[in-house]
Amino acid sequence: MNTLVKLEIKRTLRNKKFMFFTVLYPSALYLLIAGGAKTSETIGDTHLSLPVLFMVSMASFGALTAVLMGNSERIAKEREKGWVRQLRLTSLPGRGYVAAKIASAAVVTLPSIIVVFLVAVMVKGVRLDAAWQWIALTVAIWAGSIVFAALGVAIGYLATGDAVRPITMIIYFGLSVLGGLWMPTATFPQWLQNIADWMPTHAYAGLGQAIELGNAPHTKDIALLAVYLVLFAGAAAWLYRKDTRKA
Amino acid sequence: MTTSAIELTGDGRHGTGAPVVSFGNVNKSYGSVHAVRELDFQLFPGETVALLGPNGAGKSSTLDLLLGLRNADSGTVEVFGTSPQQAIVRGKVGAMLQSGGLMEDVTVREIVRLACDLHPRAYPAEQVMETAGITEIADRMVNKLSGGQEQRVRFALATAGPNELIVLDEPTTGMDVTVRQAFWGAMREQAQAGRTVLFATHYLEEADAIADRVIVLHRGRVLADGSAAEIKAKAGARRIVFDLEGHIDERTLRGLPCLAAVEVSGRTVRIQSHDADATVHALYGLGLYPRNLEVAGLGLEQAFIAITDAATAEEGGDR
Ligand SMILES: Nc1ncnc2c1ncn2[C@@H]1O[C@H](COP(=O)(O)OP(=O)(O)OP(=O)(O)O)[C@@H](O)[C@H]1O
Ligand SMILES: [Mg+2]
């Protein structure tokens, strides 16, 4: 099983095109969105500037994009080609497959997060109050992305062929908007806010927002993400073992 | 069941021991396509069995059911007395699928190591590659191999450990003649080591040369089950070939008893007969003097065509 995890990581790193785009895409998006914003302007009653806010949300959003899109499509393709059928003829347990896919996704997200931070510091002159915040942000955003990597695996198992991309897109945009990764959920009507509160993306964004304000992440957010992780990973492992359809 | 399914296998031949594979009245449909119908057979330790049938006969579906890649609609599938999944997890089954894609962006050595790592009783990876004849291409990327090389990698994955049952779905597709021979050589070694081998094929010569038991599948049903010789006998016909001097009257020849087919080309007459003795006797009775007379069994190929054609006619061509 360890061989599979290592091999999945290795082949992800070998896929230069995929690495290039997923690592650089969030930074490019960050520059596009935060490009005109000034570091001196603060928002509301916080002392945070737009560039800081966008830095955290783009790092999260970028990590989410990479793991969700990358995993679901690659897995759907592997099923189509029959590799997953071959793998099911080994003693590999379902969780081994899911773990390997999550590990290879995590390899991509870490550099993508760090590059966004570097760009923010160097281009927009972003500063945080304390050094621990940088580390905490990196760890929180990285660890949080694992939840969505698991979701990506599950989607790759539910959808087949041409349907994967649109389905992933719908889930991806739905989760991003509802979770407030694009705009603060405070602008939503009350009923929508109630829904948003329970979204994994909302909890995910909440981790970064708490840390950038100098607080510890909310327990509710962490607990919610943990529940979603178990749910998604469990579903993915179950689907892997149960998959008796040929794509 | 139709009357055409005849159990040809004698009792004594299977040896002893619990069955390796046991299908009990298995059915499988895809929507309106009834791919596998009332399939009922057992494989015993050490047998080399060919699953023979035309396109769409249900060979791959049968193997998928056997490997637990699909679930039967009804009936039972047991492998080593347990579910297919359990047998696989215990490392008792190795398989080469017809549509088995390989992992991309990895080398041959890496994928073989992976297979060995995932096998509970694996051989060393280098040995597995040696046996499969892929040591020279060990450092090549898997997605850049030729069709035949890819097949050999699949074979390596199927033999990563001492699997007691080896299942192969049209394994020699894409292999050239030399590689094909080497492949069956390796397969015979497996059989000689006491492993049970089940392979699906269209190549009748393969079934004839390698298998000690042939199961003929047609439209999801078992049409015949026995040794290659028995299958040929089941088709009933034997081939009679001789030369005739002087004028050959085809009409007279067609009047011979027990005929299945007559073909005249030049001086040579080829006859398929259900009872060669009676036909030859009548031939002399006509006052003819056949030269170079030869009586032989049909090739498996002709036998196979005879059997499946008869079944198709019987079913009236409907599904
Ligand atoms: N996923 C599927 N969905 C619908 N029908 C299917 C599917 N797979 C197979 N079939 C149908 O089931 C029947 C048996 O197919 P199967 O693949 O088992 O045949 P086969 O004997 O392996 O043929 P071949 O020699 O071409 O490989 C065929 O009529 C085929 O069209
Ligand atoms: Mg087939």
Coordinates of C-alpha atoms in Angstrom, one line a residue, chain A residues 1-5 7-8 10-12 14-15 74 77-93 97 100-101 240-247, chain B residues 28 60 64 67-71 85 88-91 93-107 110-111 113-115 117-120 141 154 157-158:
Chain A
M1 CA 0.0 0.0 0.0
N2 CA 2.9 2.4 0.7
T3 CA 4.2 1.6 -2.7
L4 CA 1.0 2.8 -4.2
V5 CA 1.0 6.0 -2.2
L7 CA 3.9 5.8 -6.9
E8 CA 0.9 8.1 -7.0
K10 CA 5.7 10.3 -8.1
R11 CA 3.6 10.2 -11.2
T12 CA 1.8 13.4 -10.1
R14 CA 6.0 13.7 -13.3
N15 CA 3.0 15.2 -14.9
R74 CA -8.2 11.6 -13.3
K77 CA -10.3 8.4 -16.7
E78 CA -8.6 5.6 -14.9
R79 CA -11.8 3.8 -14.5
E80 CA -12.6 4.2 -18.1
K81 CA -9.3 2.8 -19.1
G82 CA -9.8 -0.2 -16.9
W83 CA -6.9 0.4 -14.5
V84 CA -9.2 0.5 -11.5
R85 CA -10.6 -2.8 -12.6
Q86 CA -7.1 -4.2 -12.6
L87 CA -6.4 -2.7 -9.2
R88 CA -9.5 -4.3 -7.8
L89 CA -8.0 -7.7 -8.6
T90 CA -5.4 -7.1 -6.0
S91 CA -5.7 -7.2 -2.2
L92 CA -5.6 -3.4 -2.0
P93 CA -8.3 -2.3 0.4
Y97 CA -6.8 3.6 -3.0
A100 CA -3.1 7.2 -2.3
K101 CA -5.2 9.6 -4.3
Y240 CA -14.2 1.8 -5.1
R241 CA -15.1 -1.6 -3.8
K242 CA -18.6 -1.6 -5.0
D243 CA -18.0 -0.4 -8.5
T244 CA -19.3 -3.1 -10.7
R245 CA -20.1 -1.0 -13.7
K246 CA -17.8 -0.7 -16.6
A247 CA -17.4 2.8 -17.7
Chain B
K28 CA -26.5 -11.7 -15.9
S60 CA -15.8 -11.5 -20.7
D64 CA -16.1 -10.5 -14.8
L67 CA -13.6 -12.2 -10.6
G68 CA -16.3 -10.3 -8.7
L69 CA -16.0 -7.3 -11.0
R70 CA -19.7 -7.6 -11.6
N71 CA -22.5 -9.1 -9.6
Q85 CA -13.5 -10.8 -3.5
I88 CA -8.6 -12.2 -4.4
V89 CA -7.8 -10.6 -1.1
R90 CA -6.1 -13.8 -0.1
G91 CA -3.9 -13.7 -3.1
V93 CA -6.3 -15.4 -8.1
G94 CA -4.4 -13.6 -10.8
A95 CA -6.1 -12.1 -13.8
M96 CA -5.4 -10.5 -17.2
L97 CA -8.4 -8.5 -18.3
Q98 CA -9.5 -7.9 -21.9
S99 CA -9.9 -4.2 -21.2
G100 CA -7.4 -3.8 -18.4
G101 CA -5.8 -0.4 -18.7
L102 CA -2.5 0.2 -17.0
M103 CA -1.4 3.0 -14.7
E104 CA 0.0 5.9 -16.7
D105 CA 3.2 7.9 -16.1
V106 CA 5.0 5.0 -14.4
T107 CA 7.7 2.6 -15.6
E110 CA 7.4 0.5 -11.0
I111 CA 4.1 -1.0 -11.9
R113 CA 6.8 -3.6 -8.0
L114 CA 3.4 -2.2 -7.2
A115 CA 1.7 -5.5 -8.1
D117 CA 3.7 -5.0 -3.1
L118 CA 0.0 -5.5 -3.2
H119 CA 0.2 -9.3 -3.4
P120 CA 0.2 -11.1 0.0
M141 CA 7.1 4.1 -19.5
R154 CA -0.4 -7.5 -17.8
L157 CA 0.7 -8.4 -13.0
A158 CA -1.4 -11.6 -13.1

